[in-house]
Coordinates of C-alpha atoms and ligand atoms in Angstrom, one line a residue:
M2 CA 77.2 106.2 120.0
A3 CA 77.8 109.9 119.3
P4 CA 76.4 111.1 116.0
G5 CA 78.6 111.3 112.8
L6 CA 80.2 107.5 114.1
S7 CA 77.9 106.0 111.5
V8 CA 79.4 105.9 108.2
A9 CA 78.1 106.0 104.4
S10 CA 81.4 104.1 103.2
G11 CA 82.7 103.1 100.6
L12 CA 84.8 106.4 100.2
P13 CA 88.7 106.7 100.6
Y14 CA 89.2 106.3 104.4
I15 CA 90.9 109.1 106.0
G16 CA 92.7 107.0 108.9
T17 CA 93.5 110.2 111.4
R18 CA 91.8 111.3 114.4
T19 CA 90.0 113.8 112.8
A20 CA 88.1 111.5 110.8
Y21 CA 86.8 109.7 114.2
G22 CA 86.5 112.4 116.1
D23 CA 87.5 113.6 119.3
A24 CA 88.2 111.0 121.8
T25 CA 87.1 113.5 124.7
D26 CA 83.4 113.8 123.3
M27 CA 82.7 110.7 121.9
A28 CA 84.0 108.6 125.1
E29 CA 80.7 106.0 126.1
T30 CA 80.6 102.2 126.8
K31 CA 78.5 100.2 124.0
H32 CA 77.3 96.9 124.8
T33 CA 76.4 94.5 121.9
K34 CA 76.2 90.3 122.0
V35 CA 78.0 90.3 118.7
L36 CA 80.9 92.6 118.2
I37 CA 82.5 92.4 114.7
I38 CA 86.3 93.4 113.9
G39 CA 87.1 94.1 110.1
S40 CA 84.5 95.3 107.1
G41 CA 85.9 93.2 104.2
P42 CA 83.8 90.5 102.9
A43 CA 84.1 88.4 106.3
G44 CA 83.2 90.9 108.5
Y45 CA 80.4 92.0 106.4
T46 CA 78.9 88.6 105.4
A47 CA 78.6 87.8 109.0
A48 CA 77.2 91.2 109.9
I49 CA 74.1 90.2 107.3
Y50 CA 74.2 86.9 108.9
A51 CA 74.3 88.1 112.4
A52 CA 71.7 90.5 112.1
R53 CA 69.1 88.1 110.2
A54 CA 69.7 85.4 113.4
M55 CA 68.4 89.2 115.8
L56 CA 71.8 89.4 117.5
E57 CA 72.2 93.5 116.4
P58 CA 75.9 93.6 115.3
V59 CA 77.9 96.1 115.8
L60 CA 80.8 96.3 112.7
I61 CA 84.0 98.3 113.5
Q62 CA 85.2 98.9 109.9
G63 CA 88.9 100.2 110.8
I64 CA 91.3 102.3 108.9
Q65 CA 89.9 100.4 105.7
P66 CA 86.2 100.2 105.4
G67 CA 85.4 97.6 102.6
G68 CA 88.9 95.9 103.1
Q69 CA 91.7 94.9 100.3
L70 CA 88.8 94.6 97.5
T71 CA 88.7 98.7 97.8
I72 CA 92.0 99.0 96.6
T73 CA 91.7 96.9 93.7
S74 CA 89.8 97.5 90.3
D75 CA 88.3 94.5 88.2
V76 CA 86.7 91.9 90.1
E77 CA 86.0 89.0 88.3
N78 CA 85.5 85.8 90.4
W79 CA 82.6 87.0 92.7
P80 CA 79.2 84.7 91.4
G81 CA 76.7 86.4 89.5
R82 CA 79.0 89.1 88.4
T83 CA 81.1 88.4 85.6
Q84 CA 82.7 91.9 86.2
I85 CA 82.9 94.1 88.9
Q86 CA 85.2 96.9 90.2
G87 CA 85.5 96.3 93.7
P88 CA 84.7 99.4 95.9
E89 CA 82.0 99.2 94.2
L90 CA 81.4 94.9 94.9
M91 CA 82.5 96.4 98.4
M92 CA 80.1 99.4 98.8
D93 CA 76.8 97.0 98.1
I94 CA 77.8 94.1 100.5
E95 CA 78.0 97.5 103.4
E96 CA 75.1 98.3 102.0
H97 CA 72.8 94.9 102.5
A98 CA 74.7 94.2 105.7
R99 CA 73.6 98.1 107.0
A100 CA 69.8 97.3 105.3
M101 CA 70.0 94.1 107.2
G102 CA 70.1 96.2 110.9
T103 CA 74.1 95.9 111.9
E104 CA 75.4 99.1 113.1
I105 CA 78.7 99.6 111.2
L106 CA 81.1 102.5 112.7
A107 CA 83.9 104.0 112.1
D108 CA 86.7 103.0 114.7
L109 CA 89.8 101.4 115.1
I110 CA 90.0 99.1 117.2
T111 CA 93.7 99.7 119.4
D112 CA 93.1 97.2 122.3
L113 CA 91.0 93.9 122.7
D114 CA 90.7 91.8 126.2
L115 CA 90.0 88.3 126.0
S116 CA 91.1 87.4 129.1
K117 CA 87.3 88.0 131.0
R118 CA 83.7 87.9 129.5
P119 CA 81.7 90.4 128.3
F120 CA 85.1 90.6 125.9
T121 CA 86.4 94.4 125.6
A122 CA 87.2 96.3 123.0
K123 CA 88.8 99.7 122.6
G124 CA 88.2 101.6 120.3
D125 CA 90.5 104.8 118.3
T126 CA 87.5 107.6 119.1
G127 CA 87.2 106.5 122.8
T128 CA 84.7 104.7 122.5
T129 CA 84.6 100.9 124.9
Y130 CA 82.7 97.7 123.2
T131 CA 81.9 95.5 125.8
A132 CA 80.5 92.2 123.7
D133 CA 79.2 88.5 124.7
A134 CA 80.9 87.0 121.6
V135 CA 83.7 88.6 119.5
I136 CA 83.8 87.4 115.4
L137 CA 87.6 88.9 114.1
A138 CA 87.1 90.0 110.7
T139 CA 90.4 91.3 110.6
G140 CA 92.3 90.5 107.3
A141 CA 95.4 90.9 105.7
Q142 CA 98.6 94.2 105.3
A143 CA 100.2 94.3 102.1
R144 CA 104.2 92.9 102.6
W145 CA 107.2 95.0 102.1
L146 CA 110.5 93.7 101.0
G147 CA 112.2 95.4 104.4
L148 CA 114.8 97.5 102.7
P149 CA 115.8 101.1 104.3
S150 CA 115.7 102.1 100.4
E151 CA 111.9 101.1 99.9
E152 CA 111.2 102.4 103.0
R153 CA 112.7 106.2 102.4
F154 CA 110.8 106.7 99.1
K155 CA 107.5 105.5 100.2
G156 CA 104.7 108.0 99.0
F157 CA 107.3 109.2 96.8
G158 CA 107.6 106.6 94.3
V159 CA 107.1 103.3 96.2
S160 CA 103.4 102.1 96.7
A161 CA 101.7 98.9 97.4
C162 CA 98.7 100.1 95.3
A163 CA 98.8 100.5 91.6
T164 CA 95.0 101.1 92.0
C165 CA 95.5 104.2 94.7
D166 CA 99.1 105.7 92.6
G167 CA 98.8 104.5 88.9
F168 CA 97.6 107.4 87.9
F169 CA 100.7 109.5 88.7
Y170 CA 102.7 107.1 86.3
R171 CA 101.3 107.9 83.5
G172 CA 103.8 108.4 80.7
K173 CA 106.4 106.9 82.9
E174 CA 107.7 103.4 83.6
V175 CA 107.6 101.3 86.3
V176 CA 108.8 98.5 88.0
V177 CA 106.6 95.5 89.7
I178 CA 107.5 93.3 92.1
G179 CA 106.0 89.4 92.5
G180 CA 104.8 86.4 91.0
G181 CA 101.4 85.9 92.3
N182 CA 97.5 87.3 91.3
T183 CA 97.8 90.6 92.9
A184 CA 101.7 91.7 91.4
V185 CA 100.3 90.2 87.8
E186 CA 97.0 92.5 88.1
E187 CA 99.4 95.6 89.5
A188 CA 101.3 95.3 86.2
L189 CA 98.5 94.7 83.9
F190 CA 96.3 98.0 85.1
L191 CA 99.2 99.6 85.6
T192 CA 99.2 99.3 81.4
N193 CA 96.8 101.6 81.8
F194 CA 99.3 104.4 82.6
A195 CA 102.9 103.6 81.5
T196 CA 104.8 103.4 78.7
K197 CA 106.7 100.0 80.3
V198 CA 105.7 97.9 83.2
T199 CA 108.9 94.9 84.2
L200 CA 107.4 92.5 85.9
I201 CA 110.6 91.3 88.2
H202 CA 110.1 87.9 90.0
R203 CA 112.3 85.7 92.2
R204 CA 111.9 82.6 90.0
D205 CA 111.5 81.8 86.8
S206 CA 107.2 80.7 86.7
L207 CA 104.4 82.8 88.2
R208 CA 102.2 81.5 91.2
A209 CA 99.1 83.8 89.2
E210 CA 96.2 81.8 87.6
K211 CA 97.2 81.1 84.2
I212 CA 94.2 83.1 82.7
M213 CA 96.0 85.9 83.8
Q214 CA 99.8 85.2 83.1
D215 CA 98.3 84.5 79.3
R216 CA 97.5 88.4 79.4
L217 CA 100.5 89.6 81.4
F218 CA 102.2 87.6 78.6
R219 CA 100.5 89.1 75.6
H220 CA 100.5 92.2 76.7
H221 CA 103.5 94.7 74.4
K222 CA 103.9 97.0 77.3
V223 CA 105.3 94.2 79.8
H224 CA 108.6 93.1 79.8
V225 CA 109.2 90.0 82.7
L226 CA 112.5 90.0 84.9
W227 CA 112.8 86.3 85.7
N228 CA 115.0 85.3 88.5
H229 CA 115.9 88.5 90.1
D230 CA 115.1 90.4 93.6
V231 CA 114.8 93.5 94.2
A232 CA 118.7 95.0 96.7
E233 CA 117.9 98.4 96.4
V234 CA 115.3 101.2 95.0
L235 CA 117.2 104.2 93.9
G236 CA 116.6 108.2 93.8
T237 CA 116.7 111.4 94.2
E238 CA 116.9 113.6 97.4
T239 CA 116.1 116.6 95.8
P240 CA 113.7 116.1 94.6
L241 CA 112.8 112.9 96.6
G242 CA 111.7 110.4 93.8
V243 CA 113.0 106.8 92.8
T244 CA 114.4 106.6 89.6
G245 CA 114.9 102.9 89.2
V246 CA 115.6 99.7 91.3
R247 CA 119.0 97.6 91.4
A248 CA 117.6 94.0 91.0
R249 CA 119.8 91.0 91.7
N250 CA 120.0 87.9 89.7
V251 CA 118.9 85.5 92.7
Q252 CA 121.4 82.4 90.8
T253 CA 124.6 84.8 90.4
G254 CA 124.5 87.7 92.4
E255 CA 124.8 89.8 89.8
T256 CA 123.3 93.2 89.8
T257 CA 121.3 95.5 87.1
D258 CA 119.8 98.6 87.6
V259 CA 116.6 99.2 86.2
P260 CA 115.3 102.8 85.6
C261 CA 111.9 103.4 86.5
D262 CA 109.7 106.2 88.4
G263 CA 107.8 103.6 90.4
F264 CA 108.1 101.0 91.8
F265 CA 105.1 98.8 93.1
V266 CA 105.8 96.3 96.0
A267 CA 103.2 93.1 95.7
I268 CA 104.6 90.1 97.6
G269 CA 101.3 89.1 98.8
H270 CA 99.9 90.2 102.9
S271 CA 100.6 88.8 106.2
P272 CA 97.2 88.5 108.6
A273 CA 96.3 91.5 110.6
S274 CA 96.8 89.8 114.0
E275 CA 98.8 92.0 116.3
L276 CA 95.9 92.7 118.5
V277 CA 95.5 89.2 119.4
K278 CA 99.1 87.8 119.3
D279 CA 99.5 87.1 123.2
Q280 CA 95.8 85.8 123.2
L281 CA 95.2 83.4 120.9
E282 CA 97.0 80.5 119.3
L283 CA 97.8 81.3 116.0
H284 CA 99.9 79.7 112.8
N285 CA 101.8 79.6 110.1
G286 CA 103.1 82.7 110.6
G287 CA 100.7 84.4 112.3
Y288 CA 97.7 83.3 111.6
V289 CA 94.7 83.1 113.7
K290 CA 94.3 78.9 114.1
V291 CA 91.1 78.1 114.4
T292 CA 89.2 74.3 115.0
P293 CA 88.9 72.9 111.2
G294 CA 86.1 73.6 109.7
T295 CA 85.0 75.9 112.3
T296 CA 85.5 79.4 112.7
H297 CA 86.1 79.0 116.7
T298 CA 89.6 80.2 117.9
S299 CA 91.6 78.5 121.1
I300 CA 89.3 81.2 123.3
P301 CA 85.6 79.5 123.5
G302 CA 82.9 83.2 121.8
V303 CA 86.3 84.4 120.1
F304 CA 85.1 83.5 116.4
A305 CA 87.9 84.0 113.2
A306 CA 87.0 84.6 109.4
G307 CA 88.6 85.7 106.4
D308 CA 92.1 86.3 105.2
L309 CA 92.6 86.7 109.3
T310 CA 92.7 82.4 109.5
D311 CA 93.0 81.5 105.9
H312 CA 97.0 81.1 104.5
V313 CA 96.4 78.4 101.7
Y314 CA 92.3 80.1 99.6
R315 CA 92.9 84.0 100.7
Q316 CA 89.7 84.9 98.5
A317 CA 86.5 87.4 98.6
I318 CA 83.8 84.3 98.7
T319 CA 86.0 82.2 101.1
S320 CA 86.5 84.9 103.0
G321 CA 82.9 86.1 103.3
G322 CA 81.9 82.3 103.6
M323 CA 84.2 82.2 106.7
G324 CA 82.3 84.9 107.5
C325 CA 79.0 83.4 107.4
M326 CA 81.0 80.3 109.2
A327 CA 81.4 82.6 112.1
A328 CA 77.9 84.3 112.6
L329 CA 76.4 80.9 113.0
D330 CA 78.7 79.6 115.1
A331 CA 78.8 82.6 117.3
E332 CA 75.1 82.4 117.0
R333 CA 75.1 78.9 118.3
W334 CA 77.6 79.6 121.1
L335 CA 75.6 82.4 122.4
A336 CA 72.4 80.1 122.1
E337 CA 74.4 77.7 124.5
Q338 CA 75.5 80.3 127.0
G339 CA 71.4 81.4 127.1
E340 CA 72.2 84.5 125.7
A341 CA 71.0 84.2 121.9
E342 CA 67.5 85.4 122.5
P343 CA 66.4 89.3 122.0
D344 CA 66.9 91.6 124.1
Ligands
FAD404 P1 90.2 92.7 104.4 O1 89.5 92.5 102.9 O2 91.6 92.2 104.2 O3 89.8 93.6 105.3 C1 89.8 93.3 106.6 C2 89.4 94.4 107.3 O4 89.3 94.6 108.6 C3 89.3 96.3 107.2 O5 87.9 96.4 106.5 C4 90.4 96.5 108.1 O6 90.0 98.1 107.7 C5 89.8 96.1 109.3 N1 90.5 95.6 110.7 C6 92.0 95.5 110.5 N2 92.3 95.8 111.5 C7 91.5 96.5 112.4 C8 91.4 97.3 113.9 N3 91.9 96.8 114.6 N4 90.0 97.4 113.7 C9 88.5 97.3 112.8 N5 89.1 97.4 112.5 C10 89.6 96.4 111.7 N6 90.4 88.1 95.9 C11 89.0 87.8 95.0 O7 88.6 86.9 94.9 N7 88.9 88.5 94.0 C12 89.7 89.0 93.3 O8 90.1 89.9 91.8 C13 90.9 89.9 94.4 N8 92.1 91.1 93.9 C14 92.3 91.1 95.0 C15 93.1 92.7 94.8 C16 94.2 93.0 95.5 C17 94.7 94.2 94.9 C18 94.2 91.9 97.0 C19 95.2 93.1 98.1 C20 93.6 91.1 97.1 C21 92.3 91.1 96.7 N9 91.9 89.6 96.5 C22 91.1 89.6 95.7 C23 92.0 89.1 97.9 C24 90.9 89.4 98.8 O9 91.0 91.2 98.8 C25 90.6 89.4 99.9 O10 90.6 88.1 100.2 C26 89.2 89.5 100.6 O11 89.5 90.9 101.1 C27 89.9 89.0 102.3 O12 88.8 89.9 103.2 P2 88.6 89.5 104.7 O13 87.3 89.9 105.2 O14 89.4 88.8 105.5 O15 89.7 91.3 105.1
NAP405 P1 100.8 85.9 96.6 O1 100.3 84.9 96.2 O2 101.4 85.2 98.6 O3 102.0 85.6 95.7 C1 103.0 86.4 96.5 C2 104.2 86.5 95.9 O4 105.5 87.9 96.0 C3 104.8 85.2 94.8 O5 105.3 84.9 93.8 C4 106.2 85.2 96.0 O6 107.5 84.5 95.0 C5 107.0 86.5 96.0 N1 107.4 87.1 97.0 C6 107.0 86.7 98.3 N2 108.4 87.5 98.7 C7 109.0 88.0 98.2 C8 110.5 88.7 98.3 N3 110.6 89.3 100.0 N4 110.8 89.2 97.4 C9 110.5 88.8 96.2 N5 109.4 88.0 95.7 C10 108.4 87.5 96.9 O7 100.1 86.8 97.4 P2 99.1 88.1 96.2 O8 99.4 87.9 94.6 O9 98.9 89.4 97.2 O10 97.9 87.0 96.4 C11 97.3 86.7 98.2 C12 96.3 85.8 97.3 O11 95.0 87.1 97.1 C13 96.3 84.7 97.2 O12 95.0 84.0 97.4 C14 95.7 85.3 95.6 O13 94.5 84.1 94.9 C15 94.4 86.6 96.1 N6 94.3 87.4 94.9 C16 93.7 87.2 93.9 C17 93.1 87.6 92.9 C18 92.3 87.2 91.9 O14 91.4 86.5 92.5 N7 92.3 88.2 90.4 C19 93.7 89.1 92.8 C20 94.6 89.3 93.9 C21 94.7 88.4 95.2 P3 107.2 82.5 95.0 O15 105.9 83.0 94.2 O16 108.9 82.9 94.8 O17 106.8 82.4 96.6

């Protein structure tokens, strides 16, 4: 691998061609027994186990080194730590994977051919990766409402990451939409900056954990607008910016304009299965299907772990657990193929 591609990451990632280097300089083919795609808890944990099995794994980080936890603040449910910052936790796990012997590369897989072995993946750097086994750990991405006005103001008052953008709303009013853990966490985080946080939810109860709900309801800056969704984001053209949202009562259809400077969309995540959608069996709206109790996908030698395959639990610890399973499944499968012995 060309110098400069291995990343001491945890730093905010810049998903540009420059960050990966010039594709023409980097073009090469690299073979590995186990290619791990994704650098969240699932990918890094798979890497720790695969490296300790002497499989010399190569891990590709993608555009979000460290995965979803790098865009949150406090994590309070990672065993052994009553509280840790998401980015710090992911840097620790990355360092662990590296120390065990994983080759961690800053690249983005843009094409994956699972039709024949060795499997082939193309990186945005120009590198082609071939692998005897692949562990998919590409996680999930934020979902959006799909409104034209939401699109219009993205980056100009509309955000899906309070940790990233909350600071811009010091002394201002913000609206958050959603009723899950993410929405409640985002709303609470935004109280550090904003003077008022309105949480809009389409039902009359939240699905967030009760402890989070208690914190939310107790907070003097938080106001909840029940049984509403958002019909439109309101704003100005010059300068481009948000001035409010048009909330719609889901029962009566009546609309109310809620003034705000920032609008945070926190309505969940969709599995990042684009690379494999025409190659692997998917279910439940795009999640990679695995044989229950394992990480085996519909193609032998291809394993999936974490949020990419899990529409039920979607936690860091369950993703890590599945990453462990994927490495063990890959090791056993490779052994059956006579390919697990070190070169
Ligand atoms: P992700 O963390 O989604 O990582 C996916 C990885 O795949 C990324 O590194 C990405 O760059 C990479 N990738 C994607 N496509 C490609 C590609 N084409 N090529 C190469 N790489 C690619 N869970 C908890 O247990 N506790 C919490 O407190 C908590 N807080 C959260 C707060 C927020 C705001 C969010 C959004 C989630 C939170 N979660 C929490 C859920 C937790 O973050 C996820 O369950 C977990 O990160 C999933 O891990 P993963 O490894 O499956 O995928
Ligand atoms: P989620 O649990 O799927 O919740 C999404 C929320 O958005 C739901 O309340 C849903 O409403 C609402 N919603 C969905 N589509 C909508 C739309 N088009 N318009 C308006 N509202 C919409 O997603 P999440 O909160 O991102 O959590 C994802 C996973 O990560 C969960 O497993 C969660 O436990 C985990 N997580 C954990 C923590 C933690 O442990 N501290 C923190 C963050 C996330 P309905 O309720 O009506 O369906």
